[in-house]
mmCIF file of C-alpha atoms in Angstrom:
data_model
loop_
_atom_site.group_PDB
_atom_site.id
_atom_site.type_symbol
_atom_site.label_atom_id
_atom_site.label_comp_id
_atom_site.label_asym_id
_atom_site.label_seq_id
_atom_site.Cartn_x
_atom_site.Cartn_y
_atom_site.Cartn_z
ATOM 1 C CA MET A 5 0.004 -0.013 0.011
ATOM 2 C CA THR A 6 1.252 3.481 -0.844
ATOM 3 C CA ASN A 7 0.364 6.616 1.108
ATOM 4 C CA LYS A 8 0.105 4.903 4.420
ATOM 5 C CA VAL A 9 -1.321 6.575 7.547
ATOM 6 C CA TRP A 10 0.900 6.365 10.609
ATOM 7 C CA PHE A 11 0.212 6.972 14.278
ATOM 8 C CA ILE A 12 3.448 7.492 16.229
ATOM 9 C CA THR A 13 3.808 8.136 19.994
ATOM 10 C CA GLY A 14 6.834 9.982 21.353
ATOM 11 C CA SER A 15 7.455 11.918 18.077
ATOM 12 C CA SER A 16 9.099 15.029 19.485
ATOM 13 C CA LYS A 17 12.646 13.715 19.233
ATOM 14 C CA GLY A 18 14.797 10.604 18.840
ATOM 15 C CA PHE A 19 13.491 7.556 17.014
ATOM 16 C CA GLY A 20 9.895 8.869 16.851
ATOM 17 C CA ARG A 21 10.978 12.054 15.143
ATOM 18 C CA VAL A 22 13.183 10.166 12.647
ATOM 19 C CA TRP A 23 10.404 7.774 11.710
ATOM 20 C CA ALA A 24 7.778 10.487 11.406
ATOM 21 C CA GLU A 25 10.031 12.486 9.020
ATOM 22 C CA ALA A 26 10.884 9.300 6.996
ATOM 23 C CA ALA A 27 7.158 8.669 6.483
ATOM 24 C CA LEU A 28 6.296 12.293 5.689
ATOM 25 C CA ALA A 29 9.218 12.689 3.269
ATOM 26 C CA ARG A 30 7.851 9.966 1.057
ATOM 27 C CA GLY A 31 4.302 11.325 1.053
ATOM 28 C CA ASP A 32 2.676 9.272 3.832
ATOM 29 C CA ARG A 33 0.422 10.939 6.406
ATOM 30 C CA VAL A 34 1.324 10.922 10.008
ATOM 31 C CA ALA A 35 -0.440 11.488 13.303
ATOM 32 C CA ALA A 36 2.536 12.461 15.438
ATOM 33 C CA THR A 37 1.987 12.648 19.177
ATOM 34 C CA ALA A 38 4.064 14.249 21.903
ATOM 35 C CA ARG A 39 3.581 15.543 25.447
ATOM 36 C CA ASP A 40 4.230 18.984 23.950
ATOM 37 C CA ALA A 41 2.718 19.222 20.473
ATOM 38 C CA GLY A 42 4.531 22.463 19.932
ATOM 39 C CA THR A 43 7.722 20.513 19.433
ATOM 40 C CA LEU A 44 6.229 19.345 16.139
ATOM 41 C CA ALA A 45 5.516 22.815 14.773
ATOM 42 C CA ASP A 46 8.352 22.750 12.258
ATOM 43 C CA LEU A 47 7.008 19.483 10.769
ATOM 44 C CA VAL A 48 3.508 20.956 10.525
ATOM 45 C CA GLU A 49 4.926 23.983 8.728
ATOM 46 C CA LYS A 50 6.895 21.792 6.319
ATOM 47 C CA TYR A 51 4.316 19.056 5.629
ATOM 48 C CA GLY A 52 0.995 20.822 6.147
ATOM 49 C CA ASP A 53 -2.062 18.681 6.070
ATOM 50 C CA ASN A 54 -0.045 15.473 5.881
ATOM 51 C CA ILE A 55 0.719 15.691 9.587
ATOM 52 C CA ALA A 56 -1.572 15.948 12.606
ATOM 53 C CA ALA A 57 0.344 17.128 15.710
ATOM 54 C CA ILE A 58 -1.463 15.749 18.759
ATOM 55 C CA LYS A 59 -0.714 16.384 22.389
ATOM 56 C CA LEU A 60 -0.613 13.066 24.207
ATOM 57 C CA ASP A 61 0.482 11.598 27.512
ATOM 58 C CA VAL A 62 0.220 7.836 26.962
ATOM 59 C CA THR A 63 -0.338 7.141 30.594
ATOM 60 C CA ASP A 64 -3.761 8.906 30.320
ATOM 61 C CA LYS A 65 -6.063 6.250 28.774
ATOM 62 C CA LYS A 66 -8.870 8.663 27.961
ATOM 63 C CA ALA A 67 -6.411 10.974 26.230
ATOM 64 C CA VAL A 68 -5.141 7.970 24.282
ATOM 65 C CA ASP A 69 -8.624 7.045 23.128
ATOM 66 C CA ALA A 70 -9.318 10.615 22.123
ATOM 67 C CA ALA A 71 -5.954 10.930 20.207
ATOM 68 C CA VAL A 72 -6.591 7.750 18.266
ATOM 69 C CA ALA A 73 -10.174 8.854 17.481
ATOM 70 C CA GLU A 74 -8.823 12.243 16.275
ATOM 71 C CA ALA A 75 -6.230 10.713 14.058
ATOM 72 C CA HIS A 76 -8.769 8.283 12.615
ATOM 73 C CA LYS A 77 -11.226 11.073 11.943
ATOM 74 C CA ARG A 78 -8.562 13.232 10.299
ATOM 75 C CA PHE A 79 -7.054 10.600 7.989
ATOM 76 C CA GLY A 80 -9.877 7.959 7.636
ATOM 77 C CA ARG A 81 -7.703 4.995 8.537
ATOM 78 C CA LEU A 82 -4.621 3.805 10.489
ATOM 79 C CA ASP A 83 -2.199 1.587 8.734
ATOM 80 C CA VAL A 84 0.898 1.776 10.922
ATOM 81 C CA VAL A 85 0.922 2.372 14.643
ATOM 82 C CA ILE A 86 4.252 2.775 16.421
ATOM 83 C CA ASN A 87 4.320 2.623 20.204
ATOM 84 C CA ASN A 88 7.558 4.523 20.748
ATOM 85 C CA ALA A 89 6.856 6.689 23.846
ATOM 86 C CA GLY A 90 8.793 5.475 26.850
ATOM 87 C CA TYR A 91 11.979 6.056 28.824
ATOM 88 C CA GLY A 92 14.727 4.211 30.629
ATOM 89 C CA HIS A 93 14.912 4.070 34.380
ATOM 90 C CA PHE A 94 18.365 3.464 35.901
ATOM 91 C CA GLY A 95 18.701 1.931 39.340
ATOM 92 C CA ALA A 96 19.472 -1.358 41.027
ATOM 93 C CA ILE A 97 16.407 -3.266 42.150
ATOM 94 C CA GLU A 98 16.973 -2.287 45.777
ATOM 95 C CA GLU A 99 17.349 1.396 44.841
ATOM 96 C CA VAL A 100 14.100 1.787 42.994
ATOM 97 C CA SER A 101 11.285 3.430 44.902
ATOM 98 C CA GLU A 102 7.659 2.263 44.689
ATOM 99 C CA GLN A 103 6.682 5.341 42.680
ATOM 100 C CA GLU A 104 9.617 5.021 40.343
ATOM 101 C CA ALA A 105 8.675 1.417 39.643
ATOM 102 C CA ARG A 106 5.019 2.247 39.065
ATOM 103 C CA ASP A 107 5.905 5.147 36.727
ATOM 104 C CA GLN A 108 8.186 2.988 34.649
ATOM 105 C CA ILE A 109 5.577 0.319 34.075
ATOM 106 C CA GLU A 110 2.835 2.876 33.649
ATOM 107 C CA THR A 111 4.512 4.487 30.679
ATOM 108 C CA ASN A 112 6.404 1.677 29.042
ATOM 109 C CA VAL A 113 3.785 -1.099 29.459
ATOM 110 C CA PHE A 114 0.373 0.447 30.061
ATOM 111 C CA GLY A 115 0.964 3.355 27.627
ATOM 112 C CA ALA A 116 1.655 0.848 24.871
ATOM 113 C CA LEU A 117 -1.262 -1.313 25.935
ATOM 114 C CA TRP A 118 -3.726 1.590 25.919
ATOM 115 C CA VAL A 119 -2.696 2.629 22.380
ATOM 116 C CA THR A 120 -2.812 -0.935 21.163
ATOM 117 C CA GLN A 121 -6.279 -1.465 22.592
ATOM 118 C CA ALA A 122 -7.522 1.818 21.057
ATOM 119 C CA VAL A 123 -6.376 1.058 17.534
ATOM 120 C CA LEU A 124 -7.429 -2.602 17.326
ATOM 121 C CA PRO A 125 -11.130 -2.017 16.600
ATOM 122 C CA ILE A 126 -10.112 0.292 13.701
ATOM 123 C CA MET A 127 -7.663 -2.189 12.310
ATOM 124 C CA ARG A 128 -10.047 -5.098 12.700
ATOM 125 C CA ALA A 129 -12.657 -3.217 10.701
ATOM 126 C CA GLN A 130 -10.125 -2.427 8.005
ATOM 127 C CA ARG A 131 -8.914 -6.071 8.071
ATOM 128 C CA SER A 132 -5.438 -4.674 7.890
ATOM 129 C CA GLY A 133 -2.823 -2.842 9.921
ATOM 130 C CA HIS A 134 0.677 -3.063 11.412
ATOM 131 C CA ILE A 135 1.371 -2.448 15.104
ATOM 132 C CA ILE A 136 5.033 -1.840 15.845
ATOM 133 C CA GLN A 137 6.130 -2.013 19.453
ATOM 134 C CA ILE A 138 9.467 -0.374 20.294
ATOM 135 C CA SER A 139 11.167 -2.820 22.626
ATOM 136 C CA SER A 140 14.898 -3.031 23.096
ATOM 137 C CA ILE A 141 17.746 -5.485 23.342
ATOM 138 C CA GLY A 142 16.764 -5.015 26.985
ATOM 139 C CA GLY A 143 13.466 -6.792 26.097
ATOM 140 C CA VAL A 144 15.337 -10.075 25.395
ATOM 141 C CA ASN A 145 18.260 -9.800 27.882
ATOM 142 C CA ALA A 146 18.878 -8.066 31.180
ATOM 143 C CA PHE A 147 21.737 -6.131 32.785
ATOM 144 C CA ALA A 148 22.497 -4.616 36.141
ATOM 145 C CA SER A 149 21.060 -1.221 37.052
ATOM 146 C CA LEU A 150 18.123 -1.477 34.577
ATOM 147 C CA GLY A 151 15.893 -4.046 36.184
ATOM 148 C CA LEU A 152 12.603 -2.145 36.054
ATOM 149 C CA TYR A 153 13.279 -0.954 32.490
ATOM 150 C CA HIS A 154 13.888 -4.632 31.528
ATOM 151 C CA ALA A 155 10.736 -5.672 33.313
ATOM 152 C CA SER A 156 8.766 -3.161 31.252
ATOM 153 C CA LYS A 157 10.177 -4.341 27.966
ATOM 154 C CA TRP A 158 9.903 -7.960 28.758
ATOM 155 C CA ALA A 159 6.227 -7.315 29.517
ATOM 156 C CA LEU A 160 5.857 -5.514 26.209
ATOM 157 C CA GLU A 161 7.439 -8.451 24.414
ATOM 158 C CA ALA A 162 5.140 -10.979 26.109
ATOM 159 C CA PHE A 163 1.840 -9.228 25.449
ATOM 160 C CA SER A 164 2.797 -8.340 21.886
ATOM 161 C CA GLN A 165 3.680 -11.973 21.080
ATOM 162 C CA SER A 166 0.232 -13.055 22.400
ATOM 163 C CA LEU A 167 -1.319 -10.151 20.419
ATOM 164 C CA SER A 168 0.314 -11.375 17.220
ATOM 165 C CA ILE A 169 -1.414 -14.701 17.564
ATOM 166 C CA GLU A 170 -4.755 -13.156 18.387
ATOM 167 C CA VAL A 171 -4.943 -10.646 15.563
ATOM 168 C CA GLY A 172 -3.271 -12.418 12.648
ATOM 169 C CA GLU A 173 -6.626 -13.692 11.294
ATOM 170 C CA PHE A 174 -7.754 -10.033 10.974
ATOM 171 C CA GLY A 175 -4.858 -9.155 8.656
ATOM 172 C CA ILE A 176 -3.011 -7.280 11.370
ATOM 173 C CA HIS A 177 0.761 -7.634 11.763
ATOM 174 C CA VAL A 178 2.717 -7.115 14.963
ATOM 175 C CA THR A 179 6.463 -6.355 15.043
ATOM 176 C CA LEU A 180 8.763 -5.884 18.017
ATOM 177 C CA VAL A 181 11.635 -3.610 17.115
ATOM 178 C CA GLU A 182 14.593 -4.225 19.473
ATOM 179 C CA PRO A 183 17.152 -1.434 19.207
ATOM 180 C CA GLY A 184 20.628 -1.614 20.683
ATOM 181 C CA GLY A 185 22.600 1.446 21.715
ATOM 182 C CA PHE A 186 22.011 4.496 19.570
ATOM 183 C CA SER A 187 23.046 8.099 19.771
ATOM 184 C CA THR A 188 19.780 9.358 21.315
ATOM 185 C CA ASP A 189 19.205 10.863 24.748
ATOM 186 C CA TRP A 190 17.708 7.676 26.086
ATOM 187 C CA SER A 191 20.518 7.393 28.712
ATOM 188 C CA GLY A 192 20.780 11.162 28.992
ATOM 189 C CA ALA A 193 18.184 13.885 29.498
ATOM 190 C CA SER A 194 15.259 11.443 28.890
ATOM 191 C CA ALA A 195 16.425 8.939 31.543
ATOM 192 C CA LYS A 196 15.386 8.822 35.148
ATOM 193 C CA ILE A 197 17.792 7.687 37.896
ATOM 194 C CA SER A 198 17.085 6.341 41.392
ATOM 195 C CA LYS A 199 18.947 7.648 44.345
ATOM 196 C CA PRO A 200 22.123 5.564 44.287
ATOM 197 C CA MET A 201 23.324 3.275 47.146
ATOM 198 C CA GLU A 202 27.074 2.893 47.632
ATOM 199 C CA ALA A 203 26.730 -0.871 47.769
ATOM 200 C CA TYR A 204 25.939 -0.870 44.025
ATOM 201 C CA ALA A 205 28.654 1.452 42.898
ATOM 202 C CA PRO A 206 30.718 -1.524 41.434
ATOM 203 C CA ALA A 207 27.739 -2.677 39.360
ATOM 204 C CA ARG A 208 27.162 0.865 38.032
ATOM 205 C CA ALA A 209 30.886 1.143 37.175
ATOM 206 C CA LYS A 210 30.757 -2.060 35.154
ATOM 207 C CA MET A 211 27.720 -0.872 33.242
ATOM 208 C CA ALA A 212 29.323 2.449 32.518
ATOM 209 C CA GLU A 213 32.385 0.671 31.221
ATOM 210 C CA ARG A 214 30.239 -1.525 29.012
ATOM 211 C CA ARG A 215 28.387 1.437 27.503
ATOM 212 C CA ALA A 216 31.657 3.362 26.995
ATOM 213 C CA ASN A 217 33.124 0.471 25.004
ATOM 214 C CA SER A 218 30.087 0.097 22.722
ATOM 215 C CA VAL A 219 29.677 1.796 19.361
ATOM 216 C CA ALA A 220 26.420 3.773 19.209
ATOM 217 C CA GLY A 221 24.248 3.453 16.100
ATOM 218 C CA ASP A 222 23.041 6.416 14.025
ATOM 219 C CA PRO A 223 19.343 7.144 14.670
ATOM 220 C CA GLU A 224 18.958 8.554 11.176
ATOM 221 C CA ALA A 225 19.844 5.182 9.687
ATOM 222 C CA THR A 226 16.777 3.667 11.385
ATOM 223 C CA GLY A 227 14.503 5.656 9.034
ATOM 224 C CA PRO A 228 15.037 3.511 5.946
ATOM 225 C CA ALA A 229 15.119 0.433 8.192
ATOM 226 C CA MET A 230 11.665 1.259 9.556
ATOM 227 C CA LEU A 231 10.331 1.835 6.100
ATOM 228 C CA ALA A 232 11.660 -1.598 5.061
ATOM 229 C CA ILE A 233 9.736 -3.198 7.971
ATOM 230 C CA VAL A 234 6.578 -1.295 7.236
ATOM 231 C CA ASP A 235 6.673 -2.083 3.479
ATOM 232 C CA ALA A 236 7.401 -5.861 3.922
ATOM 233 C CA ALA A 237 4.637 -8.135 2.695
ATOM 234 C CA GLU A 238 5.322 -10.452 5.667
ATOM 235 C CA PRO A 239 7.030 -8.341 8.383
ATOM 236 C CA PRO A 240 8.824 -10.116 11.224
ATOM 237 C CA LEU A 241 7.484 -10.537 14.724
ATOM 238 C CA ARG A 242 10.945 -9.495 16.067
ATOM 239 C CA VAL A 243 13.829 -7.520 14.522
ATOM 240 C CA PHE A 244 16.971 -6.005 16.017
ATOM 241 C CA PHE A 245 17.984 -2.527 15.071
ATOM 242 C CA GLY A 246 21.755 -2.342 15.206
ATOM 243 C CA ASP A 247 24.502 -4.881 14.671
ATOM 244 C CA GLY A 248 24.961 -5.973 18.268
ATOM 245 C CA GLY A 249 21.709 -7.568 19.094
ATOM 246 C CA LEU A 250 22.088 -10.934 17.191
ATOM 247 C CA PRO A 251 25.556 -11.870 18.539
ATOM 248 C CA MET A 252 24.458 -10.910 22.033
ATOM 249 C CA ILE A 253 21.297 -12.989 21.995
ATOM 250 C CA ARG A 254 22.978 -16.008 20.436
ATOM 251 C CA GLN A 255 25.293 -16.137 23.536
ATOM 252 C CA GLU A 256 22.461 -15.440 25.905
ATOM 253 C CA TYR A 257 20.271 -18.192 24.472
ATOM 254 C CA ALA A 258 23.166 -20.602 24.420
ATOM 255 C CA ASN A 259 23.724 -19.898 28.142
ATOM 256 C CA ARG A 260 20.013 -20.390 28.958
ATOM 257 C CA LEU A 261 19.794 -23.667 27.059
ATOM 258 C CA ALA A 262 22.970 -24.937 28.792
ATOM 259 C CA THR A 263 21.602 -24.125 32.228
ATOM 260 C CA TRP A 264 18.148 -25.707 31.366
ATOM 261 C CA ASP A 265 19.892 -28.808 30.084
ATOM 262 C CA LYS A 266 22.121 -29.046 33.162
ATOM 263 C CA TRP A 267 19.148 -28.929 35.502
ATOM 264 C CA ASP A 268 16.786 -30.962 33.421
ATOM 265 C CA HIS A 269 16.963 -33.874 35.835
ATOM 266 C CA VAL A 270 15.351 -31.622 38.449
ATOM 267 C CA SER A 271 12.702 -30.457 35.943
ATOM 268 C CA VAL A 272 11.839 -34.146 35.332
ATOM 269 C CA MET A 273 11.898 -34.800 39.018
ATOM 270 C CA ALA A 274 9.312 -32.014 39.585
ATOM 271 C CA GLN A 275 6.927 -33.612 37.059
ATOM 272 C CA GLY A 276 6.205 -36.508 39.424
ATOM 273 C CA ALA A 277 5.800 -40.185 38.762
ATOM 274 C CA ARG A 278 4.774 -41.223 35.274
ATOM 275 C CA LYS A 279 1.771 -42.973 36.704
ATOM 276 C CA ASN A 280 0.350 -39.623 37.721
ATOM 277 C CA ARG A 281 0.634 -38.214 34.257
ATOM 278 C CA LYS A 282 -2.414 -37.887 32.017
ATOM 279 C CA GLY A 283 -2.581 -39.911 28.839
#
């Protein structure tokens, strides 16, 4: 399909901005959302009626429903929905406060859930659509000092995989995009940080060293990559953005399989006697 209609959360900067501009530059129409719609003024000036700049806090379910309805009324359909709004919370598990934990899940999980639920009736009626969930390499692996962020992305991965099974018969595709490290402000101004405890200083130092030794990707390069995913006849359920994800997950999955295999005798023990099994 040409001239797709996109709905993108978190469009003011970073990935969301790159993808909005990539879509607009080729003539697609975009409902771009941001907490401050004024940050999208230059795109409105440049692309005119092809963009709807909508103020949205994804943690407000009523506002999400209204924003989706506004976009649908404006453009008549929704072909691509990108749940990009979110942030990273840094802190060891013991350091994270109750409110910090709730805020991380509220934005990264419930925000994506509310948008997904709001667009599904439209896409089912169309018998088409593509929901793209912005996960992370942190949605398939976990590191120190990011436990609540990982929890949010693992939850996103889980409900999105279930979703893909549920909506396939309606012609709706679901893709989890899993970026590695990129030159955005994800770990800078956009991040939130718990009050540090001295006990976890060594863990923080190791993570800082790991990030310092990694090569960040170029966010602009993700524009053509996103278009390739959107235009694919059979888009993937999962795709890494960046060259570090696949080698990392190969090692992680090898470690998991080795551990499960080593302890399989206990798994079998837990099953109970064969005589108690059904069939």
